[in-house]
Structures are given as structure tokens and as C-alpha cells.
Amino acid sequence: MTTFVFGGLMREQVCIYMCPWPRIQAALTDEHALNVTYRYDRGEPRMSVKKATSLRAAGKPAGDCVDCDQCVAVCPTGVDIRKGLQLDCIQCGLCIDACNNVMAKIGRPADLIAYDTDINVKRRQAGQAEEFHIMRPRTWLYAGLIALVAGIMLAALLMRNDVGVNAMHDRNPIFVSLSDGSLRNAYTVNLLNKRSEPRTFVLQVDNLPGAKVETAGQAGEENGSPVIEVGPDQSRQMRVLITMPPGAKVAAQTPISFKLVDKKTGRVATHADHFFGP
Ligand code: SF4
Ligand code: SF4
């Protein structure tokens, strides 16, 4: 539906009013930047082929633009590039091809519209030599900013934790007193394996000495903590029961931390929660 509305109905309005590219282009460009440019130093004054031919025969100046409007007709956003670089221009270069076809037909040199800089059009008009400054303060600045952002993104990617754990305490009941006097809290725990290989984790609970941690479907046990397997690029949701033995001193609310440890690499992910008592 969105494709139909954008491509079938709105068309160039998307490029002109919705696309951020023209705004970025306008902010980045300057008179030394290579853009699709109408070389008005060569094209003006525009006139018919016949008139231009007779003026040239008489040794008078005549522009190469024959005002055929082909460059405007082919432009997907309806820009007349002869009025200068505009926000609507998407730099597609179709006007360059259209004008080159016209130039070929009337026997004039190609590239009346071409990738050029504003400064060089002005310099040629003033009879000065062209100049190109590829590395300018702003190009160094943009290169530096792009390198900085790329570096931050790369660092974020490399430092990304490939283990994840989060837990949700049962809302009701928040604790259960068992017949033998022990106290139990239940949680729904989600384990994340962000690697493309199966991994084995140990689910530990910190700050609750003497607690027994159990879960259905655990692959084993290590020092009283369940050992759990999670498939490649998968998450696994489990019911986890934490039980304090009879007679253990339990506060009404004890902060605890679920700690998921990769048995092979030692990578750790934690999640803070609470253990509730009477
Ligand atoms: S296509 Fe070339 S010759 Fe025709 S109007 Fe555009 S700039 Fe002038
Ligand atoms: S480069 Fe494309 S969008 Fe820009 S004026 Fe030429 S045809 Fe139009």
C-alpha cells in the first residue's frame, strides 16, 4: 500500500518533500563541490540553432543552449538546472544525457550540462584557469566526522554483549510458603544467545546465600546452579524457582541479581530483581 501511494501517486513529491537527501546535499555542498551544473559560461545567451550559426559566422558570441527544454522534460523532479543547483535535484544526471543528445544533433561539443563546480564556471567566465580543491577544510571535517561515527559504530559492534538475560517476577503470589517451612519465589526468565552456535550457560543468583535455583528443562547442575543449553541465535524462556531453606532469615524484599555465565567463554549478562518474603 505504501509503495503504491509513494510510487504510483506521490512520485516526485516524495523526492522533493520527504527525502532527507536534498537537505543533506544543501548543507554539505559549496562552490568547490562537483555537482550537476549547467555551464552558463558556454550556454548563454541561449538562442535558436539558426540564429547562433549566423552570429558565429559573423564572429559574434552565441550560446550553445538552444532552449529546447529537453533537460527539463527528462528531469524526474521537474528541475530546470539552468536556474542553478536546486534543492529538488537528486543528481541523477539524466539532464546531462538529454543535453548531450541535443548537442550531438546540432554539432556542438558535449557537456553543456556536466559535473562541474560553480567556482570554475565563474572562473572560465572571467577568463581564468579552472581550479580543483578536492581536499578542503570542510572535506577534512566531513571525513573526520564520518571516521569518528564509523569508529563508534565499530566499537559498539565489537563490545556488544552476545549474552542476554532478563527476568519477570510472578505478580501473584509474590512468594509461596511451603509445608516444610521453606520459601519460594517464581520468575519467568528469558535467556538470549546472540551467537550462531549452540551455547551452554550457568544461571546463578547473587546476593541470596543458601538459595536453591531450579528450572524445568535444565541440562544439569553446577554448584547448585542450573546448567542450560540455548540454540544458535535463539532465546529461551524458562520458569525459574528460587527456594530458601526452612529457618533461613529472609527480608520482606531482598535485591538479587540473575547472572548468566557462558561456560566456554565466561561472558556474563546480569539482570537485577528481588526476592520477596513475608
Ligand atoms: S537540453 Fe541543453 S540545449 Fe536544451 S534547453 Fe537544456 S541546456 Fe539548453
Ligand atoms: S540531475 Fe536529475 S534531478 Fe537534477 S536537474 Fe538533472 S535530471 Fe533533474
PDB file of C-alpha atoms and ligand atoms in Angstrom:
ATOM      1  CA  MET A   1       0.000   0.000   0.000  1.00  0.00           C
ATOM      2  CA  THR A   2       2.784   2.436   0.968  1.00  0.00           C
ATOM      3  CA  THR A   3       4.726   1.525  -2.183  1.00  0.00           C
ATOM      4  CA  PHE A   4       1.613   2.110  -4.310  1.00  0.00           C
ATOM      5  CA  VAL A   5       0.906   5.518  -2.717  1.00  0.00           C
ATOM      6  CA  PHE A   6       4.572   6.672  -2.868  1.00  0.00           C
ATOM      7  CA  GLY A   7       5.461   5.203  -6.284  1.00  0.00           C
ATOM      8  CA  GLY A   8       2.078   5.446  -8.002  1.00  0.00           C
ATOM      9  CA  LEU A   9       0.549   8.640  -6.672  1.00  0.00           C
ATOM     10  CA  MET A  10       3.076  10.858  -4.902  1.00  0.00           C
ATOM     11  CA  ARG A  11       6.075  10.072  -7.146  1.00  0.00           C
ATOM     12  CA  GLU A  12       8.448  13.088  -7.315  1.00  0.00           C
ATOM     13  CA  GLN A  13       6.700  14.676  -4.302  1.00  0.00           C
ATOM     14  CA  VAL A  14       8.474  12.012  -2.204  1.00  0.00           C
ATOM     15  CA  CYS A  15      11.868  13.187  -3.550  1.00  0.00           C
ATOM     16  CA  ILE A  16      11.049  16.880  -3.139  1.00  0.00           C
ATOM     17  CA  TYR A  17       9.265  16.995   0.217  1.00  0.00           C
ATOM     18  CA  MET A  18      10.019  13.767   2.107  1.00  0.00           C
ATOM     19  CA  CYS A  19      13.540  12.607   1.203  1.00  0.00           C
ATOM     20  CA  PRO A  20      16.246  13.951   3.530  1.00  0.00           C
ATOM     21  CA  TRP A  21      18.928  13.721   0.836  1.00  0.00           C
ATOM     22  CA  PRO A  22      18.345  17.193  -0.765  1.00  0.00           C
ATOM     23  CA  ARG A  23      18.604  18.811   2.699  1.00  0.00           C
ATOM     24  CA  ILE A  24      21.841  16.950   3.435  1.00  0.00           C
ATOM     25  CA  GLN A  25      23.181  17.861  -0.009  1.00  0.00           C
ATOM     26  CA  ALA A  26      22.361  21.533   0.506  1.00  0.00           C
ATOM     27  CA  ALA A  27      24.168  21.518   3.851  1.00  0.00           C
ATOM     28  CA  LEU A  28      27.286  19.749   2.511  1.00  0.00           C
ATOM     29  CA  THR A  29      27.820  21.447  -0.833  1.00  0.00           C
ATOM     30  CA  ASP A  30      29.839  24.587  -1.567  1.00  0.00           C
ATOM     31  CA  GLU A  31      31.103  26.362  -4.688  1.00  0.00           C
ATOM     32  CA  HIS A  32      34.044  23.917  -4.976  1.00  0.00           C
ATOM     33  CA  ALA A  33      31.797  20.820  -4.898  1.00  0.00           C
ATOM     34  CA  LEU A  34      31.262  18.797  -8.087  1.00  0.00           C
ATOM     35  CA  ASN A  35      27.548  18.913  -8.902  1.00  0.00           C
ATOM     36  CA  VAL A  36      25.384  18.530 -11.986  1.00  0.00           C
ATOM     37  CA  THR A  37      25.904  22.036 -13.394  1.00  0.00           C
ATOM     38  CA  TYR A  38      24.626  23.986 -16.355  1.00  0.00           C
ATOM     39  CA  ARG A  39      27.717  25.677 -17.800  1.00  0.00           C
ATOM     40  CA  TYR A  40      26.124  29.053 -18.368  1.00  0.00           C
ATOM     41  CA  ASP A  41      29.502  30.484 -19.417  1.00  0.00           C
ATOM     42  CA  ARG A  42      29.082  28.336 -22.534  1.00  0.00           C
ATOM     43  CA  GLY A  43      25.283  28.139 -22.837  1.00  0.00           C
ATOM     44  CA  GLU A  44      24.271  31.817 -22.645  1.00  0.00           C
ATOM     45  CA  PRO A  45      22.895  33.731 -24.374  1.00  0.00           C
ATOM     46  CA  ARG A  46      20.570  30.931 -25.430  1.00  0.00           C
ATOM     47  CA  MET A  47      19.025  31.129 -28.888  1.00  0.00           C
ATOM     48  CA  SER A  48      17.896  29.054 -31.880  1.00  0.00           C
ATOM     49  CA  VAL A  49      20.403  26.974 -33.862  1.00  0.00           C
ATOM     50  CA  LYS A  50      19.852  29.154 -36.927  1.00  0.00           C
ATOM     51  CA  LYS A  51      20.492  32.422 -35.101  1.00  0.00           C
ATOM     52  CA  ALA A  52      23.522  31.012 -33.280  1.00  0.00           C
ATOM     53  CA  THR A  53      25.002  29.772 -36.574  1.00  0.00           C
ATOM     54  CA  SER A  54      24.616  33.166 -38.256  1.00  0.00           C
ATOM     55  CA  LEU A  55      26.022  35.030 -35.221  1.00  0.00           C
ATOM     56  CA  ARG A  56      29.029  32.731 -35.090  1.00  0.00           C
ATOM     57  CA  ALA A  57      29.550  33.176 -38.845  1.00  0.00           C
ATOM     58  CA  ALA A  58      29.642  36.918 -38.211  1.00  0.00           C
ATOM     59  CA  GLY A  59      32.203  36.419 -35.435  1.00  0.00           C
ATOM     60  CA  LYS A  60      29.775  37.350 -32.685  1.00  0.00           C
ATOM     61  CA  PRO A  61      29.256  35.423 -29.436  1.00  0.00           C
ATOM     62  CA  ALA A  62      26.392  32.933 -29.269  1.00  0.00           C
ATOM     63  CA  GLY A  63      25.462  30.463 -26.543  1.00  0.00           C
ATOM     64  CA  ASP A  64      25.179  26.709 -27.084  1.00  0.00           C
ATOM     65  CA  CYS A  65      21.809  26.301 -25.341  1.00  0.00           C
ATOM     66  CA  VAL A  66      19.028  26.153 -27.928  1.00  0.00           C
ATOM     67  CA  ASP A  67      16.264  26.403 -25.298  1.00  0.00           C
ATOM     68  CA  CYS A  68      14.802  23.057 -26.339  1.00  0.00           C
ATOM     69  CA  ASP A  69      13.755  22.220 -22.732  1.00  0.00           C
ATOM     70  CA  GLN A  70      14.857  18.584 -23.127  1.00  0.00           C
ATOM     71  CA  CYS A  71      16.801  18.839 -19.848  1.00  0.00           C
ATOM     72  CA  VAL A  72      13.608  19.884 -18.050  1.00  0.00           C
ATOM     73  CA  ALA A  73      11.439  17.271 -19.809  1.00  0.00           C
ATOM     74  CA  VAL A  74      13.631  14.341 -18.666  1.00  0.00           C
ATOM     75  CA  CYS A  75      14.115  15.583 -15.114  1.00  0.00           C
ATOM     76  CA  PRO A  76      12.234  13.287 -12.678  1.00  0.00           C
ATOM     77  CA  THR A  77      11.628  16.175 -10.271  1.00  0.00           C
ATOM     78  CA  GLY A  78      10.885  18.848 -12.882  1.00  0.00           C
ATOM     79  CA  VAL A  79      14.008  20.938 -12.191  1.00  0.00           C
ATOM     80  CA  ASP A  80      15.310  23.457 -14.715  1.00  0.00           C
ATOM     81  CA  ILE A  81      19.021  23.035 -13.980  1.00  0.00           C
ATOM     82  CA  ARG A  82      19.739  26.189 -15.992  1.00  0.00           C
ATOM     83  CA  LYS A  83      18.484  28.176 -12.989  1.00  0.00           C
ATOM     84  CA  GLY A  84      21.298  26.740 -10.863  1.00  0.00           C
ATOM     85  CA  LEU A  85      21.558  23.872  -8.350  1.00  0.00           C
ATOM     86  CA  GLN A  86      18.267  23.405  -6.550  1.00  0.00           C
ATOM     87  CA  LEU A  87      17.042  21.513  -3.522  1.00  0.00           C
ATOM     88  CA  ASP A  88      14.849  19.274  -5.711  1.00  0.00           C
ATOM     89  CA  CYS A  89      17.793  17.996  -7.799  1.00  0.00           C
ATOM     90  CA  ILE A  90      18.642  14.367  -6.982  1.00  0.00           C
ATOM     91  CA  GLN A  91      21.860  14.441  -9.063  1.00  0.00           C
ATOM     92  CA  CYS A  92      20.613  11.649 -11.334  1.00  0.00           C
ATOM     93  CA  GLY A  93      22.400  13.075 -14.394  1.00  0.00           C
ATOM     94  CA  LEU A  94      19.508  12.473 -16.833  1.00  0.00           C
ATOM     95  CA  CYS A  95      19.660  16.114 -17.942  1.00  0.00           C
ATOM     96  CA  ILE A  96      23.353  15.599 -18.857  1.00  0.00           C
ATOM     97  CA  ASP A  97      22.455  12.739 -21.225  1.00  0.00           C
ATOM     98  CA  ALA A  98      19.478  14.618 -22.702  1.00  0.00           C
ATOM     99  CA  CYS A  99      21.545  17.734 -23.402  1.00  0.00           C
ATOM    100  CA  ASN A 100      24.445  15.704 -24.833  1.00  0.00           C
ATOM    101  CA  ASN A 101      21.998  14.152 -27.330  1.00  0.00           C
ATOM    102  CA  VAL A 102      20.875  17.630 -28.356  1.00  0.00           C
ATOM    103  CA  MET A 103      24.472  18.860 -28.648  1.00  0.00           C
ATOM    104  CA  ALA A 104      25.341  15.852 -30.844  1.00  0.00           C
ATOM    105  CA  LYS A 105      22.399  16.606 -33.146  1.00  0.00           C
ATOM    106  CA  ILE A 106      23.311  20.294 -33.599  1.00  0.00           C
ATOM    107  CA  GLY A 107      27.033  19.575 -33.930  1.00  0.00           C
ATOM    108  CA  ARG A 108      28.184  21.362 -30.766  1.00  0.00           C
ATOM    109  CA  PRO A 109      30.584  19.966 -28.123  1.00  0.00           C
ATOM    110  CA  ALA A 110      29.088  17.727 -25.443  1.00  0.00           C
ATOM    111  CA  ASP A 111      28.842  18.534 -21.727  1.00  0.00           C
ATOM    112  CA  LEU A 112      26.946  21.805 -21.755  1.00  0.00           C
ATOM    113  CA  ILE A 113      25.439  20.266 -18.643  1.00  0.00           C
ATOM    114  CA  ALA A 114      28.068  18.256 -16.757  1.00  0.00           C
ATOM    115  CA  TYR A 115      29.585  17.569 -13.366  1.00  0.00           C
ATOM    116  CA  ASP A 116      31.343  20.832 -12.653  1.00  0.00           C
ATOM    117  CA  THR A 117      31.901  23.345  -9.861  1.00  0.00           C
ATOM    118  CA  ASP A 118      30.335  26.793  -9.506  1.00  0.00           C
ATOM    119  CA  ILE A 119      33.753  28.355  -8.949  1.00  0.00           C
ATOM    120  CA  ASN A 120      35.095  27.009 -12.261  1.00  0.00           C
ATOM    121  CA  VAL A 121      32.111  28.258 -14.259  1.00  0.00           C
ATOM    122  CA  LYS A 122      32.737  31.714 -12.768  1.00  0.00           C
ATOM    123  CA  ARG A 123      36.499  31.478 -13.368  1.00  0.00           C
ATOM    124  CA  ARG A 124      36.068  30.470 -17.015  1.00  0.00           C
ATOM    125  CA  GLN A 125      33.638  33.331 -17.486  1.00  0.00           C
ATOM    126  CA  ALA A 126      36.258  35.701 -16.058  1.00  0.00           C
ATOM    127  CA  GLY A 127      38.909  34.227 -18.380  1.00  0.00           C
ATOM    128  CA  GLN A 128      40.747  32.480 -15.529  1.00  0.00           C
ATOM    129  CA  ALA A 129      42.078  28.917 -15.393  1.00  0.00           C
ATOM    130  CA  GLU A 130      39.989  26.197 -13.753  1.00  0.00           C
ATOM    131  CA  GLU A 131      40.991  25.071 -10.278  1.00  0.00           C
ATOM    132  CA  PHE A 132      40.093  21.981  -8.272  1.00  0.00           C
ATOM    133  CA  HIS A 133      40.425  21.744  -4.497  1.00  0.00           C
ATOM    134  CA  ILE A 134      39.400  18.217  -3.642  1.00  0.00           C
ATOM    135  CA  MET A 135      40.657  18.294  -0.024  1.00  0.00           C
ATOM    136  CA  ARG A 136      39.312  21.456   1.633  1.00  0.00           C
ATOM    137  CA  PRO A 137      38.754  22.196   5.342  1.00  0.00           C
ATOM    138  CA  ARG A 138      35.153  21.026   5.059  1.00  0.00           C
ATOM    139  CA  THR A 139      36.112  17.770   3.262  1.00  0.00           C
ATOM    140  CA  TRP A 140      38.666  17.061   6.031  1.00  0.00           C
ATOM    141  CA  LEU A 141      35.983  17.847   8.610  1.00  0.00           C
ATOM    142  CA  TYR A 142      33.404  15.556   6.948  1.00  0.00           C
ATOM    143  CA  ALA A 143      35.979  12.784   6.541  1.00  0.00           C
ATOM    144  CA  GLY A 144      36.892  13.156  10.229  1.00  0.00           C
ATOM    145  CA  LEU A 145      33.250  13.065  11.339  1.00  0.00           C
ATOM    146  CA  ILE A 146      32.488  10.025   9.170  1.00  0.00           C
ATOM    147  CA  ALA A 147      35.593   8.243  10.527  1.00  0.00           C
ATOM    148  CA  LEU A 148      34.547   9.124  14.104  1.00  0.00           C
ATOM    149  CA  VAL A 149      30.987   7.823  13.631  1.00  0.00           C
ATOM    150  CA  ALA A 150      32.292   4.696  11.861  1.00  0.00           C
ATOM    151  CA  GLY A 151      34.733   4.132  14.754  1.00  0.00           C
ATOM    152  CA  ILE A 152      31.975   4.498  17.361  1.00  0.00           C
ATOM    153  CA  MET A 153      29.727   2.076  15.448  1.00  0.00           C
ATOM    154  CA  LEU A 154      32.562  -0.438  15.067  1.00  0.00           C
ATOM    155  CA  ALA A 155      33.439  -0.191  18.771  1.00  0.00           C
ATOM    156  CA  ALA A 156      29.761  -0.644  19.695  1.00  0.00           C
ATOM    157  CA  LEU A 157      29.603  -3.717  17.445  1.00  0.00           C
ATOM    158  CA  LEU A 158      32.786  -5.257  18.884  1.00  0.00           C
ATOM    159  CA  MET A 159      31.796  -4.512  22.504  1.00  0.00           C
ATOM    160  CA  ARG A 160      28.233  -5.772  22.022  1.00  0.00           C
ATOM    161  CA  ASN A 161      27.383  -8.405  24.616  1.00  0.00           C
ATOM    162  CA  ASP A 162      26.454 -11.659  22.922  1.00  0.00           C
ATOM    163  CA  VAL A 163      24.703 -12.952  26.043  1.00  0.00           C
ATOM    164  CA  GLY A 164      21.450 -11.583  27.451  1.00  0.00           C
ATOM    165  CA  VAL A 165      19.175 -12.307  30.381  1.00  0.00           C
ATOM    166  CA  ASN A 166      16.013 -10.674  31.663  1.00  0.00           C
ATOM    167  CA  ALA A 167      13.505 -11.837  34.238  1.00  0.00           C
ATOM    168  CA  MET A 168       9.962 -11.118  35.325  1.00  0.00           C
ATOM    169  CA  HIS A 169       8.885 -11.905  38.886  1.00  0.00           C
ATOM    170  CA  ASP A 170       5.499 -13.615  39.287  1.00  0.00           C
ATOM    171  CA  ARG A 171       2.948 -10.967  40.210  1.00  0.00           C
ATOM    172  CA  ASN A 172       0.673 -13.158  42.232  1.00  0.00           C
ATOM    173  CA  PRO A 173       1.548 -14.786  44.541  1.00  0.00           C
ATOM    174  CA  ILE A 174       4.797 -12.901  45.076  1.00  0.00           C
ATOM    175  CA  PHE A 175       6.039 -15.684  47.393  1.00  0.00           C
ATOM    176  CA  VAL A 176       4.863 -19.147  48.499  1.00  0.00           C
ATOM    177  CA  SER A 177       5.466 -20.711  51.934  1.00  0.00           C
ATOM    178  CA  LEU A 178       5.888 -24.462  51.501  1.00  0.00           C
ATOM    179  CA  SER A 179       4.709 -27.088  54.050  1.00  0.00           C
ATOM    180  CA  ASP A 180       8.299 -27.729  55.213  1.00  0.00           C
ATOM    181  CA  GLY A 181       8.766 -24.026  56.058  1.00  0.00           C
ATOM    182  CA  SER A 182      10.842 -23.105  53.006  1.00  0.00           C
ATOM    183  CA  LEU A 183      10.059 -20.006  50.976  1.00  0.00           C
ATOM    184  CA  ARG A 184       9.772 -19.916  47.178  1.00  0.00           C
ATOM    185  CA  ASN A 185       9.658 -17.131  44.542  1.00  0.00           C
ATOM    186  CA  ALA A 186       8.930 -17.833  40.871  1.00  0.00           C
ATOM    187  CA  TYR A 187      10.209 -15.957  37.818  1.00  0.00           C
ATOM    188  CA  THR A 188       9.865 -16.091  34.057  1.00  0.00           C
ATOM    189  CA  VAL A 189      13.431 -15.774  32.755  1.00  0.00           C
ATOM    190  CA  ASN A 190      14.426 -15.123  29.170  1.00  0.00           C
ATOM    191  CA  LEU A 191      17.924 -16.227  28.056  1.00  0.00           C
ATOM    192  CA  LEU A 192      19.474 -14.861  24.867  1.00  0.00           C
ATOM    193  CA  ASN A 193      22.220 -16.457  22.802  1.00  0.00           C
ATOM    194  CA  LYS A 194      23.328 -13.911  20.178  1.00  0.00           C
ATOM    195  CA  ARG A 195      25.938 -16.205  18.614  1.00  0.00           C
ATOM    196  CA  SER A 196      25.457 -18.545  15.666  1.00  0.00           C
ATOM    197  CA  GLU A 197      26.477 -21.621  17.679  1.00  0.00           C
ATOM    198  CA  PRO A 198      24.743 -23.538  20.500  1.00  0.00           C
ATOM    199  CA  ARG A 199      25.946 -22.475  23.943  1.00  0.00           C
ATOM    200  CA  THR A 200      25.790 -23.771  27.475  1.00  0.00           C
ATOM    201  CA  PHE A 201      25.110 -21.329  30.306  1.00  0.00           C
ATOM    202  CA  VAL A 202      25.050 -21.432  34.075  1.00  0.00           C
ATOM    203  CA  LEU A 203      22.236 -19.404  35.657  1.00  0.00           C
ATOM    204  CA  GLN A 204      23.406 -18.083  39.017  1.00  0.00           C
ATOM    205  CA  VAL A 205      21.610 -15.921  41.571  1.00  0.00           C
ATOM    206  CA  ASP A 206      23.747 -13.435  43.524  1.00  0.00           C
ATOM    207  CA  ASN A 207      23.084 -11.908  46.970  1.00  0.00           C
ATOM    208  CA  LEU A 208      20.938 -14.800  48.240  1.00  0.00           C
ATOM    209  CA  PRO A 209      23.218 -17.264  50.086  1.00  0.00           C
ATOM    210  CA  GLY A 210      21.722 -20.711  50.642  1.00  0.00           C
ATOM    211  CA  ALA A 211      19.129 -20.305  47.884  1.00  0.00           C
ATOM    212  CA  LYS A 212      18.322 -23.250  45.599  1.00  0.00           C
ATOM    213  CA  VAL A 213      17.782 -22.331  41.953  1.00  0.00           C
ATOM    214  CA  GLU A 214      15.830 -24.741  39.743  1.00  0.00           C
ATOM    215  CA  THR A 215      14.285 -24.695  36.322  1.00  0.00           C
ATOM    216  CA  ALA A 216      12.398 -27.199  34.208  1.00  0.00           C
ATOM    217  CA  GLY A 217      14.430 -28.455  31.260  1.00  0.00           C
ATOM    218  CA  GLN A 218      17.878 -27.752  32.704  1.00  0.00           C
ATOM    219  CA  ALA A 219      20.687 -29.839  31.261  1.00  0.00           C
ATOM    220  CA  GLY A 220      22.491 -30.292  34.582  1.00  0.00           C
ATOM    221  CA  GLU A 221      23.700 -28.518  37.685  1.00  0.00           C
ATOM    222  CA  GLU A 222      26.897 -26.760  38.702  1.00  0.00           C
ATOM    223  CA  ASN A 223      27.466 -25.718  42.320  1.00  0.00           C
ATOM    224  CA  GLY A 224      23.696 -25.595  42.910  1.00  0.00           C
ATOM    225  CA  SER A 225      23.015 -23.511  39.791  1.00  0.00           C
ATOM    226  CA  PRO A 226      21.170 -24.893  36.754  1.00  0.00           C
ATOM    227  CA  VAL A 227      23.073 -25.508  33.519  1.00  0.00           C
ATOM    228  CA  ILE A 228      21.020 -24.556  30.479  1.00  0.00           C
ATOM    229  CA  GLU A 229      21.561 -25.003  26.737  1.00  0.00           C
ATOM    230  CA  VAL A 230      20.390 -22.367  24.265  1.00  0.00           C
ATOM    231  CA  GLY A 231      20.439 -22.925  20.484  1.00  0.00           C
ATOM    232  CA  PRO A 232      22.253 -20.672  17.971  1.00  0.00           C
ATOM    233  CA  ASP A 233      20.763 -17.165  17.579  1.00  0.00           C
ATOM    234  CA  GLN A 234      17.894 -18.120  19.854  1.00  0.00           C
ATOM    235  CA  SER A 235      16.224 -17.018  23.033  1.00  0.00           C
ATOM    236  CA  ARG A 236      14.846 -19.475  25.572  1.00  0.00           C
ATOM    237  CA  GLN A 237      12.117 -18.674  28.079  1.00  0.00           C
ATOM    238  CA  MET A 238      12.073 -20.669  31.325  1.00  0.00           C
ATOM    239  CA  ARG A 239      10.222 -20.826  34.615  1.00  0.00           C
ATOM    240  CA  VAL A 240      12.806 -20.432  37.377  1.00  0.00           C
ATOM    241  CA  LEU A 241      12.088 -21.248  41.024  1.00  0.00           C
ATOM    242  CA  ILE A 242      14.266 -19.846  43.829  1.00  0.00           C
ATOM    243  CA  THR A 243      13.779 -21.554  47.165  1.00  0.00           C
ATOM    244  CA  MET A 244      15.167 -20.511  50.554  1.00  0.00           C
ATOM    245  CA  PRO A 245      15.513 -23.411  53.048  1.00  0.00           C
ATOM    246  CA  PRO A 246      13.363 -23.649  56.216  1.00  0.00           C
ATOM    247  CA  GLY A 247      14.540 -21.340  59.004  1.00  0.00           C
ATOM    248  CA  ALA A 248      16.550 -19.045  56.672  1.00  0.00           C
ATOM    249  CA  LYS A 249      16.298 -15.352  57.539  1.00  0.00           C
ATOM    250  CA  VAL A 250      14.535 -13.639  54.614  1.00  0.00           C
ATOM    251  CA  ALA A 251      13.728  -9.921  54.471  1.00  0.00           C
ATOM    252  CA  ALA A 252      10.430  -8.685  53.031  1.00  0.00           C
ATOM    253  CA  GLN A 253      12.349  -7.617  49.925  1.00  0.00           C
ATOM    254  CA  THR A 254      15.913  -8.687  49.080  1.00  0.00           C
ATOM    255  CA  PRO A 255      17.639  -7.292  45.973  1.00  0.00           C
ATOM    256  CA  ILE A 256      19.092 -10.141  43.922  1.00  0.00           C
ATOM    257  CA  SER A 257      20.830 -10.453  40.596  1.00  0.00           C
ATOM    258  CA  PHE A 258      20.393 -13.131  37.940  1.00  0.00           C
ATOM    259  CA  LYS A 259      23.802 -13.852  36.408  1.00  0.00           C
ATOM    260  CA  LEU A 260      24.026 -15.801  33.159  1.00  0.00           C
ATOM    261  CA  VAL A 261      27.552 -17.132  32.550  1.00  0.00           C
ATOM    262  CA  ASP A 262      28.741 -18.713  29.302  1.00  0.00           C
ATOM    263  CA  LYS A 263      30.594 -21.872  30.385  1.00  0.00           C
ATOM    264  CA  LYS A 264      33.029 -21.702  27.448  1.00  0.00           C
ATOM    265  CA  THR A 265      33.903 -18.002  27.104  1.00  0.00           C
ATOM    266  CA  GLY A 266      32.993 -16.711  30.558  1.00  0.00           C
ATOM    267  CA  ARG A 267      30.887 -13.881  29.058  1.00  0.00           C
ATOM    268  CA  VAL A 268      28.358 -12.662  31.602  1.00  0.00           C
ATOM    269  CA  ALA A 269      24.972 -10.939  31.477  1.00  0.00           C
ATOM    270  CA  THR A 270      23.080  -9.793  34.580  1.00  0.00           C
ATOM    271  CA  HIS A 271      19.570  -8.739  35.497  1.00  0.00           C
ATOM    272  CA  ALA A 272      18.532  -7.108  38.793  1.00  0.00           C
ATOM    273  CA  ASP A 273      15.365  -8.308  40.556  1.00  0.00           C
ATOM    274  CA  HIS A 274      14.030  -9.038  44.071  1.00  0.00           C
ATOM    275  CA  PHE A 275      13.287 -11.987  46.308  1.00  0.00           C
ATOM    276  CA  PHE A 276      10.200 -11.440  48.463  1.00  0.00           C
ATOM    277  CA  GLY A 277       9.401 -12.805  51.897  1.00  0.00           C
ATOM    278  CA  PRO A 278       6.658 -12.338  54.483  1.00  0.00           C
TER     279      PRO A 278
HETATM  280  S1  SF4 B   1      18.812  20.316 -23.111  1.00  0.00           S
HETATM  281 FE1  SF4 B   1      20.663  21.569 -23.318  1.00  0.00          FE
HETATM  282  S2  SF4 B   1      20.221  22.818 -25.108  1.00  0.00           S
HETATM  283 FE2  SF4 B   1      18.243  22.007 -24.439  1.00  0.00          FE
HETATM  284  S3  SF4 B   1      17.450  23.552 -23.053  1.00  0.00           S
HETATM  285 FE3  SF4 B   1      18.560  22.110 -21.795  1.00  0.00          FE
HETATM  286  S4  SF4 B   1      20.602  23.019 -21.606  1.00  0.00           S
HETATM  287 FE4  SF4 B   1      19.614  24.036 -23.344  1.00  0.00          FE
HETATM  288  S1  SF4 B   2      20.464  15.786 -12.263  1.00  0.00           S
HETATM  289 FE1  SF4 B   2      18.471  14.753 -12.438  1.00  0.00          FE
HETATM  290  S2  SF4 B   2      17.242  15.729 -10.848  1.00  0.00           S
HETATM  291 FE2  SF4 B   2      18.997  17.097 -11.190  1.00  0.00          FE
HETATM  292  S3  SF4 B   2      18.291  18.569 -12.690  1.00  0.00           S
HETATM  293 FE3  SF4 B   2      19.295  16.922 -13.833  1.00  0.00          FE
HETATM  294  S4  SF4 B   2      17.631  15.493 -14.372  1.00  0.00           S
HETATM  295 FE4  SF4 B   2      16.855  16.861 -12.761  1.00  0.00          FE
END
